[in-house]
Amino acid sequence: DPTLVQQVKQVHEANYGGLWTEAEASRAILRAHTTTSTARRLHQLQGKDGKYFSIDKVFRNETIDRTHLSEFHQIEGVIVGELLSVRTLMGYLIYFYERLGFKNLKFKPTYNPYTEPSLEVLAYHPPSDRYIEVGNSGLFRQEMLKPLGCGRKSTVAWGLGLERIAMLRYGVEKLSDLIGPESRIGG
């Protein structure tokens, strides 16, 4: 859709800086988050209210350590509706994590390019005696929603790391305890 491409170009250059080119935007890369799939779905729905969820693999240029992997699974949720707020978002996240047995959550303001306000979700990890990030969330910015046909809607969204949730659920100290040849689950 040439109109959509032009609108995305205008939004990018007006709000995110730099020159946007279709050639650069069309390059094949490993995705760092599932927001691209969500944006495609929101454009198809043109502002229709609803709740949409996905789980898919994402890739990051990360230094691998006890809480970071270069690839992991992201659980994404998006709710489109009227009068949604940060409180709505926090309520959904608390509900989700409580169903998994996590009671000690914290929310920390952060920056995300597509959401404002944005919150990191932190959960207590007993083996390390500290809180670790288990997801990111926020309200999609209107400049992102407008070209997708959702400009008058409120939209809350989150991306949660499946492997970090499993790390908490099974009480393991590091992600390598969950996957690969060093897996310590079930044995």
PDB file of C-alpha atoms in Angstrom:
ATOM      1  CA  ASP A   1       0.000   0.000   0.000  1.00  0.00           C
ATOM      2  CA  PRO A   2       1.872   3.130  -1.201  1.00  0.00           C
ATOM      3  CA  THR A   3      -0.185   5.407   1.065  1.00  0.00           C
ATOM      4  CA  LEU A   4       0.810   3.410   4.156  1.00  0.00           C
ATOM      5  CA  VAL A   5       4.468   3.454   3.112  1.00  0.00           C
ATOM      6  CA  GLN A   6       4.359   7.245   2.733  1.00  0.00           C
ATOM      7  CA  GLN A   7       2.638   7.667   6.120  1.00  0.00           C
ATOM      8  CA  VAL A   8       5.224   5.448   7.851  1.00  0.00           C
ATOM      9  CA  LYS A   9       8.031   7.459   6.205  1.00  0.00           C
ATOM     10  CA  GLN A  10       6.516  10.740   7.421  1.00  0.00           C
ATOM     11  CA  VAL A  11       6.006   9.472  10.981  1.00  0.00           C
ATOM     12  CA  HIS A  12       9.528   8.063  11.152  1.00  0.00           C
ATOM     13  CA  GLU A  13      11.229  11.211   9.887  1.00  0.00           C
ATOM     14  CA  ALA A  14       9.072  13.533  12.036  1.00  0.00           C
ATOM     15  CA  ASN A  15       9.342  11.561  15.295  1.00  0.00           C
ATOM     16  CA  TYR A  16      12.336   9.231  15.250  1.00  0.00           C
ATOM     17  CA  GLY A  17      14.923  11.246  13.317  1.00  0.00           C
ATOM     18  CA  GLY A  18      16.946  10.362  10.287  1.00  0.00           C
ATOM     19  CA  LEU A  19      16.059   9.695   6.693  1.00  0.00           C
ATOM     20  CA  TRP A  20      13.689   6.770   6.091  1.00  0.00           C
ATOM     21  CA  THR A  21      14.173   4.824   2.863  1.00  0.00           C
ATOM     22  CA  GLU A  22      12.122   1.963   1.518  1.00  0.00           C
ATOM     23  CA  ALA A  23      15.317   0.144   0.537  1.00  0.00           C
ATOM     24  CA  GLU A  24      16.590   0.188   4.140  1.00  0.00           C
ATOM     25  CA  ALA A  25      13.164  -0.715   5.539  1.00  0.00           C
ATOM     26  CA  SER A  26      12.912  -3.678   3.124  1.00  0.00           C
ATOM     27  CA  ARG A  27      16.216  -5.266   4.172  1.00  0.00           C
ATOM     28  CA  ALA A  28      15.916  -8.758   5.592  1.00  0.00           C
ATOM     29  CA  ILE A  29      17.056  -8.823   9.222  1.00  0.00           C
ATOM     30  CA  LEU A  30      16.463 -10.975  12.273  1.00  0.00           C
ATOM     31  CA  ARG A  31      13.739  -9.282  14.284  1.00  0.00           C
ATOM     32  CA  ALA A  32      14.577  -7.956  17.739  1.00  0.00           C
ATOM     33  CA  HIS A  33      10.933  -7.922  18.917  1.00  0.00           C
ATOM     34  CA  THR A  34       7.495  -8.944  17.657  1.00  0.00           C
ATOM     35  CA  THR A  35       6.139  -5.390  17.353  1.00  0.00           C
ATOM     36  CA  THR A  36       6.412  -5.628  13.551  1.00  0.00           C
ATOM     37  CA  SER A  37       3.895  -8.484  13.469  1.00  0.00           C
ATOM     38  CA  THR A  38       1.618  -6.543  15.811  1.00  0.00           C
ATOM     39  CA  ALA A  39       1.804  -3.437  13.604  1.00  0.00           C
ATOM     40  CA  ARG A  40       0.824  -5.526  10.558  1.00  0.00           C
ATOM     41  CA  ARG A  41      -2.139  -6.981  12.466  1.00  0.00           C
ATOM     42  CA  LEU A  42      -3.265  -3.553  13.736  1.00  0.00           C
ATOM     43  CA  HIS A  43      -3.221  -2.248  10.150  1.00  0.00           C
ATOM     44  CA  GLN A  44      -5.415  -5.160   9.049  1.00  0.00           C
ATOM     45  CA  LEU A  45      -7.887  -4.460  11.871  1.00  0.00           C
ATOM     46  CA  GLN A  46      -8.089  -0.670  11.265  1.00  0.00           C
ATOM     47  CA  GLY A  47      -8.853   0.215  14.877  1.00  0.00           C
ATOM     48  CA  LYS A  48     -11.207  -2.659  15.690  1.00  0.00           C
ATOM     49  CA  ASP A  49     -11.342  -3.258  19.468  1.00  0.00           C
ATOM     50  CA  GLY A  50      -9.942  -6.537  20.682  1.00  0.00           C
ATOM     51  CA  LYS A  51      -7.225  -8.524  22.414  1.00  0.00           C
ATOM     52  CA  TYR A  52      -4.434 -10.051  20.350  1.00  0.00           C
ATOM     53  CA  PHE A  53      -1.624 -12.336  21.450  1.00  0.00           C
ATOM     54  CA  SER A  54       1.398 -14.025  19.884  1.00  0.00           C
ATOM     55  CA  ILE A  55       4.471 -16.018  20.850  1.00  0.00           C
ATOM     56  CA  ASP A  56       7.446 -16.047  18.518  1.00  0.00           C
ATOM     57  CA  LYS A  57      11.228 -16.215  18.433  1.00  0.00           C
ATOM     58  CA  VAL A  58      13.254 -12.986  18.470  1.00  0.00           C
ATOM     59  CA  PHE A  59      16.970 -12.304  18.190  1.00  0.00           C
ATOM     60  CA  ARG A  60      19.195  -9.842  20.045  1.00  0.00           C
ATOM     61  CA  ASN A  61      22.826  -8.840  19.782  1.00  0.00           C
ATOM     62  CA  GLU A  62      23.357  -9.600  23.473  1.00  0.00           C
ATOM     63  CA  THR A  63      26.327 -10.631  25.537  1.00  0.00           C
ATOM     64  CA  ILE A  64      25.210 -14.017  26.795  1.00  0.00           C
ATOM     65  CA  ASP A  65      25.152 -14.244  30.567  1.00  0.00           C
ATOM     66  CA  ARG A  66      22.939 -15.773  33.255  1.00  0.00           C
ATOM     67  CA  THR A  67      19.870 -13.684  32.257  1.00  0.00           C
ATOM     68  CA  HIS A  68      20.523 -12.955  28.551  1.00  0.00           C
ATOM     69  CA  LEU A  69      20.413 -15.086  25.408  1.00  0.00           C
ATOM     70  CA  SER A  70      20.924 -14.068  21.789  1.00  0.00           C
ATOM     71  CA  GLU A  71      17.599 -15.664  20.886  1.00  0.00           C
ATOM     72  CA  PHE A  72      14.486 -16.204  22.957  1.00  0.00           C
ATOM     73  CA  HIS A  73      10.696 -16.368  22.707  1.00  0.00           C
ATOM     74  CA  GLN A  74       8.635 -13.230  23.187  1.00  0.00           C
ATOM     75  CA  ILE A  75       5.060 -13.374  24.437  1.00  0.00           C
ATOM     76  CA  GLU A  76       3.290 -10.324  23.028  1.00  0.00           C
ATOM     77  CA  GLY A  77      -0.094  -9.017  24.031  1.00  0.00           C
ATOM     78  CA  VAL A  78      -1.989  -6.047  22.623  1.00  0.00           C
ATOM     79  CA  ILE A  79      -5.345  -4.665  23.682  1.00  0.00           C
ATOM     80  CA  VAL A  80      -7.106  -2.098  21.497  1.00  0.00           C
ATOM     81  CA  GLY A  81     -10.021  -0.171  22.962  1.00  0.00           C
ATOM     82  CA  GLU A  82     -11.316   3.019  24.503  1.00  0.00           C
ATOM     83  CA  LEU A  83      -9.963   4.650  27.661  1.00  0.00           C
ATOM     84  CA  LEU A  84      -7.128   2.182  28.263  1.00  0.00           C
ATOM     85  CA  SER A  85      -4.455   3.437  30.652  1.00  0.00           C
ATOM     86  CA  VAL A  86      -1.236   2.530  32.417  1.00  0.00           C
ATOM     87  CA  ARG A  87      -3.409   1.204  35.233  1.00  0.00           C
ATOM     88  CA  THR A  88      -5.199  -1.091  32.730  1.00  0.00           C
ATOM     89  CA  LEU A  89      -1.846  -2.333  31.473  1.00  0.00           C
ATOM     90  CA  MET A  90      -0.514  -2.985  34.972  1.00  0.00           C
ATOM     91  CA  GLY A  91      -3.722  -4.815  35.875  1.00  0.00           C
ATOM     92  CA  TYR A  92      -3.381  -7.223  32.940  1.00  0.00           C
ATOM     93  CA  LEU A  93       0.283  -7.874  33.724  1.00  0.00           C
ATOM     94  CA  ILE A  94      -0.376  -8.469  37.433  1.00  0.00           C
ATOM     95  CA  TYR A  95      -3.236 -10.844  36.536  1.00  0.00           C
ATOM     96  CA  PHE A  96      -1.035 -12.768  34.067  1.00  0.00           C
ATOM     97  CA  TYR A  97       1.909 -13.162  36.442  1.00  0.00           C
ATOM     98  CA  GLU A  98      -0.255 -14.003  39.462  1.00  0.00           C
ATOM     99  CA  ARG A  99      -1.738 -16.924  37.495  1.00  0.00           C
ATOM    100  CA  LEU A 100       1.830 -18.215  37.134  1.00  0.00           C
ATOM    101  CA  GLY A 101       2.376 -17.864  40.885  1.00  0.00           C
ATOM    102  CA  PHE A 102       4.435 -14.639  40.881  1.00  0.00           C
ATOM    103  CA  LYS A 103       3.314 -12.219  43.572  1.00  0.00           C
ATOM    104  CA  ASN A 104       6.342  -9.925  43.906  1.00  0.00           C
ATOM    105  CA  LEU A 105       6.257  -7.693  40.824  1.00  0.00           C
ATOM    106  CA  LYS A 106       7.685  -4.235  40.333  1.00  0.00           C
ATOM    107  CA  PHE A 107       7.174  -1.774  37.502  1.00  0.00           C
ATOM    108  CA  LYS A 108       9.922   0.627  36.463  1.00  0.00           C
ATOM    109  CA  PRO A 109       9.523   3.531  34.019  1.00  0.00           C
ATOM    110  CA  THR A 110      11.677   3.113  30.915  1.00  0.00           C
ATOM    111  CA  TYR A 111      12.033   4.309  27.329  1.00  0.00           C
ATOM    112  CA  ASN A 112      10.696   2.388  24.339  1.00  0.00           C
ATOM    113  CA  PRO A 113      10.553   3.989  20.887  1.00  0.00           C
ATOM    114  CA  TYR A 114       6.962   2.884  20.149  1.00  0.00           C
ATOM    115  CA  THR A 115       5.301   3.294  23.547  1.00  0.00           C
ATOM    116  CA  GLU A 116       4.787   6.179  25.961  1.00  0.00           C
ATOM    117  CA  PRO A 117       4.587   5.786  28.869  1.00  0.00           C
ATOM    118  CA  SER A 118       6.682   2.619  29.003  1.00  0.00           C
ATOM    119  CA  LEU A 119       7.285   0.213  31.890  1.00  0.00           C
ATOM    120  CA  GLU A 120       9.727  -2.593  32.539  1.00  0.00           C
ATOM    121  CA  VAL A 121       8.199  -5.529  34.414  1.00  0.00           C
ATOM    122  CA  LEU A 122      10.430  -6.971  37.138  1.00  0.00           C
ATOM    123  CA  ALA A 123       9.821 -10.137  39.138  1.00  0.00           C
ATOM    124  CA  TYR A 124      11.612 -11.403  42.221  1.00  0.00           C
ATOM    125  CA  HIS A 125      14.093 -14.214  41.503  1.00  0.00           C
ATOM    126  CA  PRO A 126      14.819 -16.126  44.758  1.00  0.00           C
ATOM    127  CA  PRO A 127      18.017 -17.902  43.595  1.00  0.00           C
ATOM    128  CA  SER A 128      19.739 -14.551  42.995  1.00  0.00           C
ATOM    129  CA  ASP A 129      17.856 -12.682  45.751  1.00  0.00           C
ATOM    130  CA  ARG A 130      17.019  -9.822  43.375  1.00  0.00           C
ATOM    131  CA  TYR A 131      14.452  -8.611  40.875  1.00  0.00           C
ATOM    132  CA  ILE A 132      15.039  -9.390  37.195  1.00  0.00           C
ATOM    133  CA  GLU A 133      13.356  -7.940  34.132  1.00  0.00           C
ATOM    134  CA  VAL A 134      10.780 -10.305  32.660  1.00  0.00           C
ATOM    135  CA  GLY A 135       9.155  -7.980  30.147  1.00  0.00           C
ATOM    136  CA  ASN A 136       8.548  -4.563  28.725  1.00  0.00           C
ATOM    137  CA  SER A 137       5.278  -2.767  28.147  1.00  0.00           C
ATOM    138  CA  GLY A 138       3.523   0.489  27.410  1.00  0.00           C
ATOM    139  CA  LEU A 139       0.832   2.367  25.545  1.00  0.00           C
ATOM    140  CA  PHE A 140       1.493   2.581  21.805  1.00  0.00           C
ATOM    141  CA  ARG A 141       2.267   6.131  20.732  1.00  0.00           C
ATOM    142  CA  GLN A 142      -0.406   7.842  18.639  1.00  0.00           C
ATOM    143  CA  GLU A 143       2.086   8.651  15.864  1.00  0.00           C
ATOM    144  CA  MET A 144       2.636   4.906  15.457  1.00  0.00           C
ATOM    145  CA  LEU A 145      -1.065   4.047  15.553  1.00  0.00           C
ATOM    146  CA  LYS A 146      -2.340   6.727  13.190  1.00  0.00           C
ATOM    147  CA  PRO A 147      -0.850   5.324   9.932  1.00  0.00           C
ATOM    148  CA  LEU A 148      -2.134   1.873  10.936  1.00  0.00           C
ATOM    149  CA  GLY A 149      -5.739   3.097  11.088  1.00  0.00           C
ATOM    150  CA  CYS A 150      -5.871   3.060  14.900  1.00  0.00           C
ATOM    151  CA  GLY A 151      -5.160   6.727  15.621  1.00  0.00           C
ATOM    152  CA  ARG A 152      -8.208   7.340  17.785  1.00  0.00           C
ATOM    153  CA  LYS A 153      -7.822   4.204  19.889  1.00  0.00           C
ATOM    154  CA  SER A 154      -5.979   3.468  23.100  1.00  0.00           C
ATOM    155  CA  THR A 155      -3.648   0.509  22.831  1.00  0.00           C
ATOM    156  CA  VAL A 156      -1.738  -1.210  25.618  1.00  0.00           C
ATOM    157  CA  ALA A 157       0.987  -3.682  24.700  1.00  0.00           C
ATOM    158  CA  TRP A 158       3.600  -5.887  26.291  1.00  0.00           C
ATOM    159  CA  GLY A 159       6.423  -8.207  25.328  1.00  0.00           C
ATOM    160  CA  LEU A 160       7.435 -10.775  27.912  1.00  0.00           C
ATOM    161  CA  GLY A 161      10.421 -13.131  27.811  1.00  0.00           C
ATOM    162  CA  LEU A 162       9.244 -16.742  27.940  1.00  0.00           C
ATOM    163  CA  GLU A 163      12.639 -18.085  29.004  1.00  0.00           C
ATOM    164  CA  ARG A 164      12.920 -15.623  31.888  1.00  0.00           C
ATOM    165  CA  ILE A 165       9.434 -16.595  33.029  1.00  0.00           C
ATOM    166  CA  ALA A 166      10.542 -20.257  32.961  1.00  0.00           C
ATOM    167  CA  MET A 167      13.704 -19.302  34.861  1.00  0.00           C
ATOM    168  CA  LEU A 168      11.529 -17.866  37.634  1.00  0.00           C
ATOM    169  CA  ARG A 169       8.916 -20.615  37.520  1.00  0.00           C
ATOM    170  CA  TYR A 170      11.473 -23.400  37.887  1.00  0.00           C
ATOM    171  CA  GLY A 171      13.767 -21.494  40.273  1.00  0.00           C
ATOM    172  CA  VAL A 172      16.896 -21.934  38.165  1.00  0.00           C
ATOM    173  CA  GLU A 173      19.872 -19.625  38.569  1.00  0.00           C
ATOM    174  CA  LYS A 174      20.745 -19.041  34.901  1.00  0.00           C
ATOM    175  CA  LEU A 175      19.065 -19.425  31.526  1.00  0.00           C
ATOM    176  CA  SER A 176      21.537 -22.103  30.418  1.00  0.00           C
ATOM    177  CA  ASP A 177      19.996 -24.319  33.125  1.00  0.00           C
ATOM    178  CA  LEU A 178      16.852 -24.391  30.979  1.00  0.00           C
ATOM    179  CA  ILE A 179      18.179 -25.084  27.493  1.00  0.00           C
ATOM    180  CA  GLY A 180      20.970 -26.854  25.706  1.00  0.00           C
ATOM    181  CA  PRO A 181      23.339 -29.518  26.951  1.00  0.00           C
ATOM    182  CA  GLU A 182      23.516 -28.079  30.464  1.00  0.00           C
ATOM    183  CA  SER A 183      19.741 -28.228  31.049  1.00  0.00           C
ATOM    184  CA  ARG A 184      18.868 -29.036  34.666  1.00  0.00           C
ATOM    185  CA  ILE A 185      15.075 -29.272  34.297  1.00  0.00           C
ATOM    186  CA  GLY A 186      13.323 -32.593  34.772  1.00  0.00           C
ATOM    187  CA  GLY A 187      16.397 -34.604  35.723  1.00  0.00           C
TER     188      GLY A 187
END
